[in-house]
XYZ file of C-alpha atoms in Angstrom:
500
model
C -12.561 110.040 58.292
C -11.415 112.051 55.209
C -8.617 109.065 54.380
C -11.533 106.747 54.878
C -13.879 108.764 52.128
C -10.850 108.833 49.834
C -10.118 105.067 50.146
C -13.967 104.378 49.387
C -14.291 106.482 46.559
C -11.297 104.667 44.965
C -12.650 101.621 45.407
C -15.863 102.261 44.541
C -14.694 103.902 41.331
C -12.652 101.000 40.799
C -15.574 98.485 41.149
C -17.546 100.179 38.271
C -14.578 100.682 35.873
C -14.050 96.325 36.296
C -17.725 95.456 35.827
C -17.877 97.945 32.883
C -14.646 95.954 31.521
C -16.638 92.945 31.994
C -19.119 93.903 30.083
C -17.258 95.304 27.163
C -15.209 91.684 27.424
C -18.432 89.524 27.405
C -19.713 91.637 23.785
C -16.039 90.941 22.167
C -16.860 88.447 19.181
C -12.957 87.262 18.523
C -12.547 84.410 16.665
C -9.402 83.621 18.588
C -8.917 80.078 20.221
C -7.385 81.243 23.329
C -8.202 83.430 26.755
C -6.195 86.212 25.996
C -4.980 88.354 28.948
C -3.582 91.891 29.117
C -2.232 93.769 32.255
C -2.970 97.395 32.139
C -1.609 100.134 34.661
C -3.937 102.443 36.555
C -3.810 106.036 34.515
C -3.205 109.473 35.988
C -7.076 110.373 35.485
C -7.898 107.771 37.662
C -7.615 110.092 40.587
C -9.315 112.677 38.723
C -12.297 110.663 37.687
C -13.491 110.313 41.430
C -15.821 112.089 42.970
C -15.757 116.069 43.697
C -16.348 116.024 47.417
C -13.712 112.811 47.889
C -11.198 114.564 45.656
C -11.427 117.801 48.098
C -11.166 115.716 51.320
C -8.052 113.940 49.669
C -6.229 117.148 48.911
C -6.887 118.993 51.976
C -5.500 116.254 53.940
C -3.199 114.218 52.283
C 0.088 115.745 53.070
C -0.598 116.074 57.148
C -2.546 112.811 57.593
C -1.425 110.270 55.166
C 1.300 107.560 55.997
C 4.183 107.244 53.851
C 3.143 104.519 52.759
C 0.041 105.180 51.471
C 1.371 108.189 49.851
C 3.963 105.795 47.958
C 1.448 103.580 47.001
C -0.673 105.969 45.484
C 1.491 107.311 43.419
C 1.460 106.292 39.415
C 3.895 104.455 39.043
C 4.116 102.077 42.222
C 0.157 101.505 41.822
C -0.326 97.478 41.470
C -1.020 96.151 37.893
C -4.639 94.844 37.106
C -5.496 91.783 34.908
C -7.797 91.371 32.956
C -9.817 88.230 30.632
C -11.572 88.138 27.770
C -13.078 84.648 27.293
C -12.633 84.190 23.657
C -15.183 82.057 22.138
C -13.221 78.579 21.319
C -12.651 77.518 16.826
C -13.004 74.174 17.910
C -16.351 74.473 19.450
C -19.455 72.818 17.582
C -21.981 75.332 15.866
C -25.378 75.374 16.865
C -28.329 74.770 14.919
C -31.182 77.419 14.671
C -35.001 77.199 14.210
C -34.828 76.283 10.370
C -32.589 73.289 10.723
C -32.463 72.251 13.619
C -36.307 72.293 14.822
C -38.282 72.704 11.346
C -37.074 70.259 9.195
C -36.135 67.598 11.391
C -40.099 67.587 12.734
C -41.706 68.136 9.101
C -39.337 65.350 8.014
C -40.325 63.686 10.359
C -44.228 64.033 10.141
C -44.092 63.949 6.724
C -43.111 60.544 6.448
C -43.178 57.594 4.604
C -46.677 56.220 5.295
C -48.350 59.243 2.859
C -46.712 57.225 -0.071
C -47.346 53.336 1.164
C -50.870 53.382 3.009
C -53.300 56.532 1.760
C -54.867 54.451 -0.276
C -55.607 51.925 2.475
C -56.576 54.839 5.095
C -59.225 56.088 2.178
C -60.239 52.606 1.217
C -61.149 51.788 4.813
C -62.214 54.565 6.829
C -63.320 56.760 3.402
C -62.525 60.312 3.158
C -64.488 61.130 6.122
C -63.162 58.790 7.899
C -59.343 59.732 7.343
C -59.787 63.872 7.320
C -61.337 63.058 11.046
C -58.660 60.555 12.049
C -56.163 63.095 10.966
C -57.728 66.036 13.150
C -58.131 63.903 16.069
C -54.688 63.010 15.277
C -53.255 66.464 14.645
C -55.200 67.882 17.812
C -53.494 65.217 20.293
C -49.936 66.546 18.498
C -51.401 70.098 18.542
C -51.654 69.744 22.475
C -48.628 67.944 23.172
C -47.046 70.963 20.962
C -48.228 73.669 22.950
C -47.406 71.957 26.039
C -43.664 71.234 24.838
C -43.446 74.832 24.079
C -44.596 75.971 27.871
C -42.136 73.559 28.980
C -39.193 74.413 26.806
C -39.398 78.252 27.493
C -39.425 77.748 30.905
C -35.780 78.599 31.532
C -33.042 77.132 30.153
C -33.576 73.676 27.823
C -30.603 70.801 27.357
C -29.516 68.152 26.073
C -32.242 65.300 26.144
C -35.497 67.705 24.701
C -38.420 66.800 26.755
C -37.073 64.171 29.399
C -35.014 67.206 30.308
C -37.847 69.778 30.651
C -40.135 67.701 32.418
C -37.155 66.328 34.819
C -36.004 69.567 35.751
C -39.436 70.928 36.188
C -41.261 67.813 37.681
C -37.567 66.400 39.683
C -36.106 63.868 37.936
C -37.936 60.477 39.737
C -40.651 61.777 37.806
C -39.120 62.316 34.280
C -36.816 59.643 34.988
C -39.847 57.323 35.110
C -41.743 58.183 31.994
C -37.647 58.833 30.291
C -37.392 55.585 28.699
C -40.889 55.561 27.685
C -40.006 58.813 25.268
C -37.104 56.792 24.144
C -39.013 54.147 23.131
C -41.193 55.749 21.655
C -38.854 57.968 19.715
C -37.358 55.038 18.393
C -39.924 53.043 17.046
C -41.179 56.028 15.346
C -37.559 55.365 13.583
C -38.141 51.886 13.162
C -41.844 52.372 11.540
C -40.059 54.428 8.572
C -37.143 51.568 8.534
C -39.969 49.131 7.636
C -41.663 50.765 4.943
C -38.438 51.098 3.852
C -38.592 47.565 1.382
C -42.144 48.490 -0.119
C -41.273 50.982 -2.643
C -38.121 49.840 -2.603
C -39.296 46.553 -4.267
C -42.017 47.875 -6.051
C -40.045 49.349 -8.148
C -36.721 47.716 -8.269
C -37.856 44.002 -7.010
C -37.030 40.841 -9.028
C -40.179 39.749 -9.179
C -42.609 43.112 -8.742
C -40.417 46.066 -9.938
C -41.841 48.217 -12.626
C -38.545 49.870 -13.292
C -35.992 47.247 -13.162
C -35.812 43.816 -11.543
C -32.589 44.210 -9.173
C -33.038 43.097 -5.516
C -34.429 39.431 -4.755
C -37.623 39.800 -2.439
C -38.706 37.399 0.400
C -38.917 37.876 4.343
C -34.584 38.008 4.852
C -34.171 39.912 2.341
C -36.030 42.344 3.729
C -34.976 42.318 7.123
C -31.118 42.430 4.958
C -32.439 46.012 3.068
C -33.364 47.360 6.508
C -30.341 46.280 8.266
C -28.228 48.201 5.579
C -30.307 51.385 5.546
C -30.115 51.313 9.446
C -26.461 50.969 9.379
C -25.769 53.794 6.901
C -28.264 56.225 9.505
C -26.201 54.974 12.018
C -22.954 56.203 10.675
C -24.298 59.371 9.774
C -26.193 59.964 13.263
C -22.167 59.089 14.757
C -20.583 61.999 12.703
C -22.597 64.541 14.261
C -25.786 66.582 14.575
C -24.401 68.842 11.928
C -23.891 66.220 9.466
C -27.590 64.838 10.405
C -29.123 68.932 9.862
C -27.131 68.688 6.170
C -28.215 65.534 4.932
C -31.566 66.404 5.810
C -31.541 69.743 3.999
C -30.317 68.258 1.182
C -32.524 65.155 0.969
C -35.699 67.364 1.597
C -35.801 68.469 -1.714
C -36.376 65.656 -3.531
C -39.492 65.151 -0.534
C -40.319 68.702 -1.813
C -40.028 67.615 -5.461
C -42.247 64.249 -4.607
C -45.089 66.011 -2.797
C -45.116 69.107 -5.428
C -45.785 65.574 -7.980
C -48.652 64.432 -5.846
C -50.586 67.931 -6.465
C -49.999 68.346 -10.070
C -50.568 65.099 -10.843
C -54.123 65.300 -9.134
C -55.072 68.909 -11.511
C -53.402 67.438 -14.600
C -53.515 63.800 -14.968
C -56.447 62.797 -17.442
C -58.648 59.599 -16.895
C -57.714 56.320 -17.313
C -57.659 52.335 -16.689
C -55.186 49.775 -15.873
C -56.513 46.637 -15.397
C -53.483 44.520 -14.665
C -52.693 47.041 -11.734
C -56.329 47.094 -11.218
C -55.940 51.009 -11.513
C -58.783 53.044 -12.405
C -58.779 56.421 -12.267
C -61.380 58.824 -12.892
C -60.006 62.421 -12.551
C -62.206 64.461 -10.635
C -65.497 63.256 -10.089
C -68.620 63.770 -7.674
C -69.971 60.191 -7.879
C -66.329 59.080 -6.901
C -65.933 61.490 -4.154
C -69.879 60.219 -2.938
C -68.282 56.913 -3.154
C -65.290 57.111 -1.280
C -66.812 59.588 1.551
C -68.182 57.042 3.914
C -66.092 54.204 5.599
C -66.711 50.504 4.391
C -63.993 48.688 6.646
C -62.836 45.125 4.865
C -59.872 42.386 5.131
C -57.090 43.568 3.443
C -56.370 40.030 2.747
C -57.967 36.626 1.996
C -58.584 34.696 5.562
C -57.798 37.952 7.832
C -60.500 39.679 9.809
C -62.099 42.916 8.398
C -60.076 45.891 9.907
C -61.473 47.746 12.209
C -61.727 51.832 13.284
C -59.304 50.849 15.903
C -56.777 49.296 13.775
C -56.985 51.989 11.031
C -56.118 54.774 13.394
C -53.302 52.825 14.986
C -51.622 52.498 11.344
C -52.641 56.165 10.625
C -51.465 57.896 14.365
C -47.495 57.305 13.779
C -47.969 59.782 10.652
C -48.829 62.690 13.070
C -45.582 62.187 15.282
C -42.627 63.580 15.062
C -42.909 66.545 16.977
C -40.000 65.486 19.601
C -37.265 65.405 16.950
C -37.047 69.218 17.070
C -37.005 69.056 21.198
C -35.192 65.764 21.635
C -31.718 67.911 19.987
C -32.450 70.956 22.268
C -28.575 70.283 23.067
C -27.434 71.425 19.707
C -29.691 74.269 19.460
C -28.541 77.887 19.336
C -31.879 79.069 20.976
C -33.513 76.347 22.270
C -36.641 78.222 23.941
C -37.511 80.099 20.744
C -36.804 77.605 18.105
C -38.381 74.571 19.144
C -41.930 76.442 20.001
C -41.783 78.366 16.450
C -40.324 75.592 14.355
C -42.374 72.326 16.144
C -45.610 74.995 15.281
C -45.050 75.405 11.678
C -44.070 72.327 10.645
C -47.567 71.059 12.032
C -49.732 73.015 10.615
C -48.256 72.688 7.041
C -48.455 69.054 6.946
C -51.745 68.976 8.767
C -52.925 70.872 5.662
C -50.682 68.825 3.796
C -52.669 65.602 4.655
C -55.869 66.913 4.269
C -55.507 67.707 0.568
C -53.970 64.668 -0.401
C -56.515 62.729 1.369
C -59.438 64.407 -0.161
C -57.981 64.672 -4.032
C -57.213 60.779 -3.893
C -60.910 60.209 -2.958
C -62.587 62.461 -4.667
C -60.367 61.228 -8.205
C -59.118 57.242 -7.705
C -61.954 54.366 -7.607
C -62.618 52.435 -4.310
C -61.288 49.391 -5.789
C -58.157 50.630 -7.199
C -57.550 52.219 -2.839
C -58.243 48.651 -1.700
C -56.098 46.179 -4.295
C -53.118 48.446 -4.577
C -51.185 50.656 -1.890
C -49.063 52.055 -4.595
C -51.970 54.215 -6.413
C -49.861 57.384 -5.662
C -47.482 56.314 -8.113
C -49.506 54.799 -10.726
C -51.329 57.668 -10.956
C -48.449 60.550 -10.637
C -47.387 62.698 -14.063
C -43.363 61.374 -12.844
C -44.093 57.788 -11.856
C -40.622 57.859 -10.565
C -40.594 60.898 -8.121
C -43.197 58.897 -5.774
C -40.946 56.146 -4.786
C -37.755 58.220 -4.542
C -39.551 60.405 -2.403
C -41.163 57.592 -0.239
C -37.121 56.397 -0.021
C -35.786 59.656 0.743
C -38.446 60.371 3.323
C -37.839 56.775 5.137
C -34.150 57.521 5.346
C -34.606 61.052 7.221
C -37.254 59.821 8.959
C -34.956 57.226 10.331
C -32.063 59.853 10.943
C -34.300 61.584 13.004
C -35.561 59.478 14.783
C -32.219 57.060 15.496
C -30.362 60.738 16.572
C -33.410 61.784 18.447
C -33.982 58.395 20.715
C -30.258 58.558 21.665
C -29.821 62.073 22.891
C -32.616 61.176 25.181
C -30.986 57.825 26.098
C -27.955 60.225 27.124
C -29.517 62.742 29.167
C -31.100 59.960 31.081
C -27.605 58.155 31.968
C -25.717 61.982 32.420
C -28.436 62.211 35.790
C -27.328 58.777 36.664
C -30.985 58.151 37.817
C -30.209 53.950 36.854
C -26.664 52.748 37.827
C -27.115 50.249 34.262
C -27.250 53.113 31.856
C -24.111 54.871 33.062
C -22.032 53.742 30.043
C -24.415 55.575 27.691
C -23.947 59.276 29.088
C -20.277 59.227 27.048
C -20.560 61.934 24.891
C -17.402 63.193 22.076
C -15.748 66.102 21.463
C -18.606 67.560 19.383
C -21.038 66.634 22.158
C -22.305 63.498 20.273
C -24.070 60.534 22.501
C -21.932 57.965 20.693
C -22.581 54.974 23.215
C -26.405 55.946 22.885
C -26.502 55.421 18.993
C -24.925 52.294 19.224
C -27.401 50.881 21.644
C -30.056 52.292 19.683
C -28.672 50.880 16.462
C -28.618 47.273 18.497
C -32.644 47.915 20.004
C -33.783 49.204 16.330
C -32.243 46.486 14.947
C -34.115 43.649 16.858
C -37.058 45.681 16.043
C -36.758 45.438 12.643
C -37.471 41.345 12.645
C -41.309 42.524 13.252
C -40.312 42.854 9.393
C -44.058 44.625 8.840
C -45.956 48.205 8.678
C -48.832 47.366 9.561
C -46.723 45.009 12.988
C -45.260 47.940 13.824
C -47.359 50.209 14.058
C -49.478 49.761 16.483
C -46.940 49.968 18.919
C -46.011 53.089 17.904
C -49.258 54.474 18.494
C -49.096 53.232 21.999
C -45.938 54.982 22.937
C -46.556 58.075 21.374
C -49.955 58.513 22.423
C -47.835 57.834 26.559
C -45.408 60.067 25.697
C -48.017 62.828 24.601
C -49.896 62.087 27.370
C -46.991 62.576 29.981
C -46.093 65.767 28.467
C -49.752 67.339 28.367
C -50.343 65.869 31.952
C -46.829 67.254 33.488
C -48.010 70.825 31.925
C -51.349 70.597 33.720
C -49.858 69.790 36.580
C -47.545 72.655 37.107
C -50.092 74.791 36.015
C -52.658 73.239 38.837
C -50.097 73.132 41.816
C -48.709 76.951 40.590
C -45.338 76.093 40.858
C -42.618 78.929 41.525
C -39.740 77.516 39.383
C -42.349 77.469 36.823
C -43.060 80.559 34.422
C -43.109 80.095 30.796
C -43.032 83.584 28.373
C -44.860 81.356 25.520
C -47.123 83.719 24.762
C -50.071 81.343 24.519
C -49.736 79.859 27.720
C -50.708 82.007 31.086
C -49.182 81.061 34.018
């Protein structure tokens, strides 16, 4: 009995001195390449760190009862050797993104998109202020929602690659996100396309052979359209195929002259002194009540000779695509550091600043710029800026992350939906590289976006959308309620606004 107490008090003491070893292993930070193992030899305090009533026992007894052999092997120098690892954290690896570029610019790049440049004037023009400040909080409370819902779901243990298809496959089973998986891909990536498209209209505003105000460079017509879009959708392509990293620095970079552009908008609106332009069919009127009285009420029109007058319907399914975006943050949840606390912080933020961001420009461009001038030309942001020149490279700049985003964002769903092999036809597309980037799903979403882009039309496009999005949201929202009805066990967010 004694030998047995001794023999358990070694082992137990050896059992706490690994897992402490472990633990001390698992904090190491070395920036070495390699597993690096060492062999180290039991020490003579071994014995001595054991127990006082084991250490008595073993004494007492250990010349009369012990074997020779476990005598021998006790002793220091025949003891056996002990490995052990430390798991060194590999150079080659990719970094991770955190909450600042990886979640909050991607989604306010991606909100903040092209259409506050190309159609504000139309939204106003139609709908009136009224009008587009309520479209914008219906908007903004559907992607509000669908926020809040993404955030439950994303905190609710651990978040990969593929952003929501993910969370709601691992939390629903995957016949159920594998079902509504293609529709987030779809609409992830016409959300790209939308931003493709309105690509050409500043682009030829300012630099078109016929149109352009700055130079007359690029011949204009319906190919040569389609020809700009192809080339911009090629170069996001390329970029998207280097990397998520290279996608988070081009962004970063590029959002300052979006910065610069919107900073324009603002000063432009408190500095900018009255004045007409009748061949532009500009006139502006600096802040004015009987303006803002006439712009506050909808008066819904044709926006061309021989079409039908728009209607509510039609205005909000041109204005909807510019409150998406959310999903680019949770669509890369697979190169995020800390997926379950960026993509609820940085998804959060980024709304409400261009929520607020959209109110003000909606309500300074009525309440200064005639209802004529918001009807016969989209471009009014520009005619009317301090920097003419900031508004359409900002509109340019903003179309070309938009497009990033949303190109990288449609394929790393596309990927996670092949990696569960849920449909034998998209196995190809779950090839990933050594940096963990879904290169077969970038070229097939290169190929989709670019038969999309023969739709060759804002205003074409986006409607459809609006019709994915507003799916996708409501999939997410409904998935949320679900698990929250049925009290699931494998579901238990810590968002702190959501009690499970």
């Amino acid at each position: 009995m004694p030998r047995f107490l001794s023999r358990a008090g070694t082992h137990i003491d050896d059992l706490e001195r690994q897992l402490a070893r472990v633990g001390s292993a698992g904090n190491d930070d070395g920036s070495d390449n390699h597993e690096e193992i060492e062999e180290e030899e039991y020490s003579d305090s071994h014995s001595t760190s054991q127990p006082a009533e084991t250490s008595a026992l073993l004494s007492s007894k250990k010349s009369a009862d012990a074997p020779a052999s476990y005598n021998s092997l006790s002793s220091p120098s025949l003891r056996p050797k002990r490995r052990r690892f430390r798991r060194r954290v590999s150079a080659d690896a990719p970094r991770k993104l955190g909450t600042w570029d990886g979640v909050f610019m991607p989604v306010m790049l991606s909100i903040w998109g092209i259409l506050v440049f190309v159609r504000m004037g139309y939204f106003i023009s139609q709908v009136g202020i009224i009008g587009t400040v309520g479209a914008f909080v219906g908007g903004y409370t559907i992607t509000t929602m669908t926020t809040l819902s993404i955030s439950a779901i994303s905190t609710n243990g651990t978040v990969k690659g593929g952003g929501p298809y993910y969370m709601l496959s691992r939390s629903l089973g995957p016949e159920f996100g594998g079902s509504i998986g293609l529709m987030f891909y779809a609409g992830t990536l016409l959300a790209g396309v939308l931003n493709d498209v309105a690509f050409v209209e500043p682009l030829l505003n300012n630099f078109g052979q016929d149109i352009g105000d700055v130079a007359q460079v690029f011949p204009e017509g319906k190919w040569w359209c389609i020809l700009y879009n192809s080339v911009l959708l090629i170069f996001c392509t390329i970029v998207c195929l280097t990397g998520a990293q290279m996608f988070a620095k081009a962004s970063t970079a590029l959002s300052t002259l979006i910065i610069a552009a919107t900073v324009s908008i603002f000063v432009s609106f408190c500095i900018q002194t009255p004045f007409v332009h009748k061949e532009k069919h500009i006139r502006y009127t600096s802040w004015s009540m009987a303006t803002f009285k006439e712009n506050l009420w909808p008066d819904l029109a044709p926006i061309a000779e021989g079409k039908p007058a728009e209607t509510l319907g039609t205005v909000f399914g041109v204005l909807f695509p510019a409150c998406v975006g959310i999903m680019a943050g949770a669509s890369m949840s697979s190169n995020l550091r800390k997926p379950g606390k960026s993509i609820p912080k940085g998804t959060l933020l980024a709304v409400f600043i261009t929520f607020f961001l959209y109110i003000g420009v909606a309500t300074m461009l009525g309440a200064t710029t005639h209802r004529s001038t918001l009807r016969q030309n989209f471009n009014v942001l520009q005619e009317i800026n301090v920097v003419p020149l900031l508004i359409p490279i900002g509109a340019i700049t903003t179309s070309v992350t938009s497009t990033l985003s949303g190109l990288l964002s449609s394929a790393s769903i596309m990927q996670a939906i092949a990696k569960d092999d849920l449909f034998g036809f998209l196995r190809p597309f779950k090839r990933v590289d050594r940096s963990d980037n879904p290169v077969n799903a970038i070229i097939l979403t290169y190929v989709i976006s670019q038969l999309a882009l023969f739709a060759g039309d804002i205003n074409a496009v986006a409607p459809y959308t609006t019709m994915f999005n507003l799916i996708m949201f409501g999939f997410v929202n409904l998935a949320c309620l679900v698990l929250k009805l049925a009290a699931s066990v494998n579901f238990r967010p810590t968002f702190h606004y959501f009690k499970a």
